[in-house]
mmCIF file of C-alpha atoms in Angstrom:
data_model
loop_
_atom_site.group_PDB
_atom_site.id
_atom_site.type_symbol
_atom_site.label_atom_id
_atom_site.label_comp_id
_atom_site.label_asym_id
_atom_site.label_seq_id
_atom_site.Cartn_x
_atom_site.Cartn_y
_atom_site.Cartn_z
ATOM 1 C CA MET A 1 121.735 89.254 86.706
ATOM 2 C CA PRO A 2 123.336 92.689 87.103
ATOM 3 C CA LYS A 3 123.520 94.426 90.452
ATOM 4 C CA LEU A 4 120.236 96.290 90.928
ATOM 5 C CA LEU A 5 121.075 98.704 93.705
ATOM 6 C CA THR A 6 123.670 100.961 95.257
ATOM 7 C CA LYS A 7 122.621 102.839 98.405
ATOM 8 C CA ARG A 8 124.162 106.108 99.549
ATOM 9 C CA ASN A 9 122.669 107.825 102.579
ATOM 10 C CA ARG A 10 119.233 108.997 101.443
ATOM 11 C CA PHE A 11 119.780 108.326 97.733
ATOM 12 C CA VAL A 12 119.595 105.142 95.722
ATOM 13 C CA SER A 13 121.158 104.387 92.372
ATOM 14 C CA MET A 14 119.341 101.562 90.570
ATOM 15 C CA ASN A 15 120.155 99.557 87.497
ATOM 16 C CA ASN A 16 117.231 100.424 85.227
ATOM 17 C CA GLU A 17 117.098 97.048 83.467
ATOM 18 C CA PHE A 18 113.919 96.020 85.282
ATOM 19 C CA LEU A 19 112.285 99.404 84.598
ATOM 20 C CA THR A 20 112.624 98.984 80.836
ATOM 21 C CA ARG A 21 111.252 95.442 80.655
ATOM 22 C CA LYS A 22 107.984 95.116 78.761
ATOM 23 C CA ASP A 23 107.059 91.862 80.494
ATOM 24 C CA LEU A 24 106.629 93.541 83.913
ATOM 25 C CA SER A 25 103.659 95.667 84.869
ATOM 26 C CA LEU A 26 104.116 99.192 86.132
ATOM 27 C CA LYS A 27 102.823 98.043 89.525
ATOM 28 C CA ALA A 28 105.488 95.313 89.783
ATOM 29 C CA LYS A 29 108.224 97.729 88.700
ATOM 30 C CA GLY A 30 107.129 100.270 91.300
ATOM 31 C CA LEU A 31 106.957 97.675 94.049
ATOM 32 C CA LEU A 32 110.450 96.397 93.240
ATOM 33 C CA ALA A 33 111.841 99.945 93.210
ATOM 34 C CA CYS A 34 110.199 100.590 96.584
ATOM 35 C CA MET A 35 111.508 97.327 98.032
ATOM 36 C CA LEU A 36 115.050 98.100 96.873
ATOM 37 C CA CYS A 37 114.916 101.457 98.667
ATOM 38 C CA LEU A 38 113.925 100.047 102.060
ATOM 39 C CA PRO A 39 116.557 99.771 104.797
ATOM 40 C CA PRO A 40 118.424 96.454 105.040
ATOM 41 C CA ASP A 41 116.858 95.664 108.417
ATOM 42 C CA TRP A 42 113.290 96.249 107.217
ATOM 43 C CA ARG A 43 111.124 93.188 107.888
ATOM 44 C CA PHE A 44 109.249 92.534 104.667
ATOM 45 C CA SER A 45 105.630 91.475 104.851
ATOM 46 C CA ILE A 46 102.734 91.729 102.464
ATOM 47 C CA GLU A 47 100.851 93.701 105.106
ATOM 48 C CA GLY A 48 103.741 96.133 105.586
ATOM 49 C CA LEU A 49 104.251 96.624 101.854
ATOM 50 C CA ALA A 50 100.524 97.238 101.407
ATOM 51 C CA TYR A 51 100.556 99.812 104.191
ATOM 52 C CA ILE A 52 103.521 101.851 102.948
ATOM 53 C CA ASN A 53 102.346 101.702 99.311
ATOM 54 C CA LYS A 54 98.637 102.393 99.817
ATOM 55 C CA GLU A 55 97.729 99.174 97.997
ATOM 56 C CA SER A 56 95.652 96.164 98.911
ATOM 57 C CA GLU A 57 97.349 93.021 100.150
ATOM 58 C CA SER A 58 96.050 91.145 97.108
ATOM 59 C CA ALA A 59 97.649 93.755 94.802
ATOM 60 C CA ILE A 60 100.972 93.346 96.617
ATOM 61 C CA SER A 61 100.695 89.550 96.430
ATOM 62 C CA SER A 62 100.019 89.577 92.701
ATOM 63 C CA SER A 63 102.950 91.948 92.093
ATOM 64 C CA LEU A 64 105.249 89.707 94.143
ATOM 65 C CA ARG A 65 104.150 86.668 92.108
ATOM 66 C CA GLU A 66 104.920 88.614 88.936
ATOM 67 C CA LEU A 67 108.356 89.588 90.269
ATOM 68 C CA GLU A 68 109.124 85.970 91.143
ATOM 69 C CA GLN A 69 108.897 85.221 87.418
ATOM 70 C CA PHE A 70 111.421 88.008 86.692
ATOM 71 C CA ALA A 71 114.140 87.090 89.172
ATOM 72 C CA PRO A 72 114.802 84.507 91.823
ATOM 73 C CA MET A 73 113.278 85.718 95.055
ATOM 74 C CA SER A 74 112.889 83.773 98.221
ATOM 75 C CA ARG A 75 109.964 84.247 100.527
ATOM 76 C CA LYS A 76 109.850 82.717 103.972
ATOM 77 C CA ARG A 77 107.002 82.655 106.408
ATOM 78 C CA PRO A 78 107.935 83.967 109.855
ATOM 79 C CA ASN A 79 108.049 81.422 112.656
#
């Protein structure tokens, strides 16, 4: 898989491969773009992603499931 992201200060350069895929919904593409733009120390959670994206937790969950089919992602539950 090609490198998806290069961060420079307040700008992000993304590989647009995932944006042109027809097998991903617009919601999943937008969520992935948003996730790639977050700072490296951001603690990902469904609740946090729902809050910053003005979406329901179930919408975030379904988009994450869709993205898991696109690329290997690992999700861990906090201790």
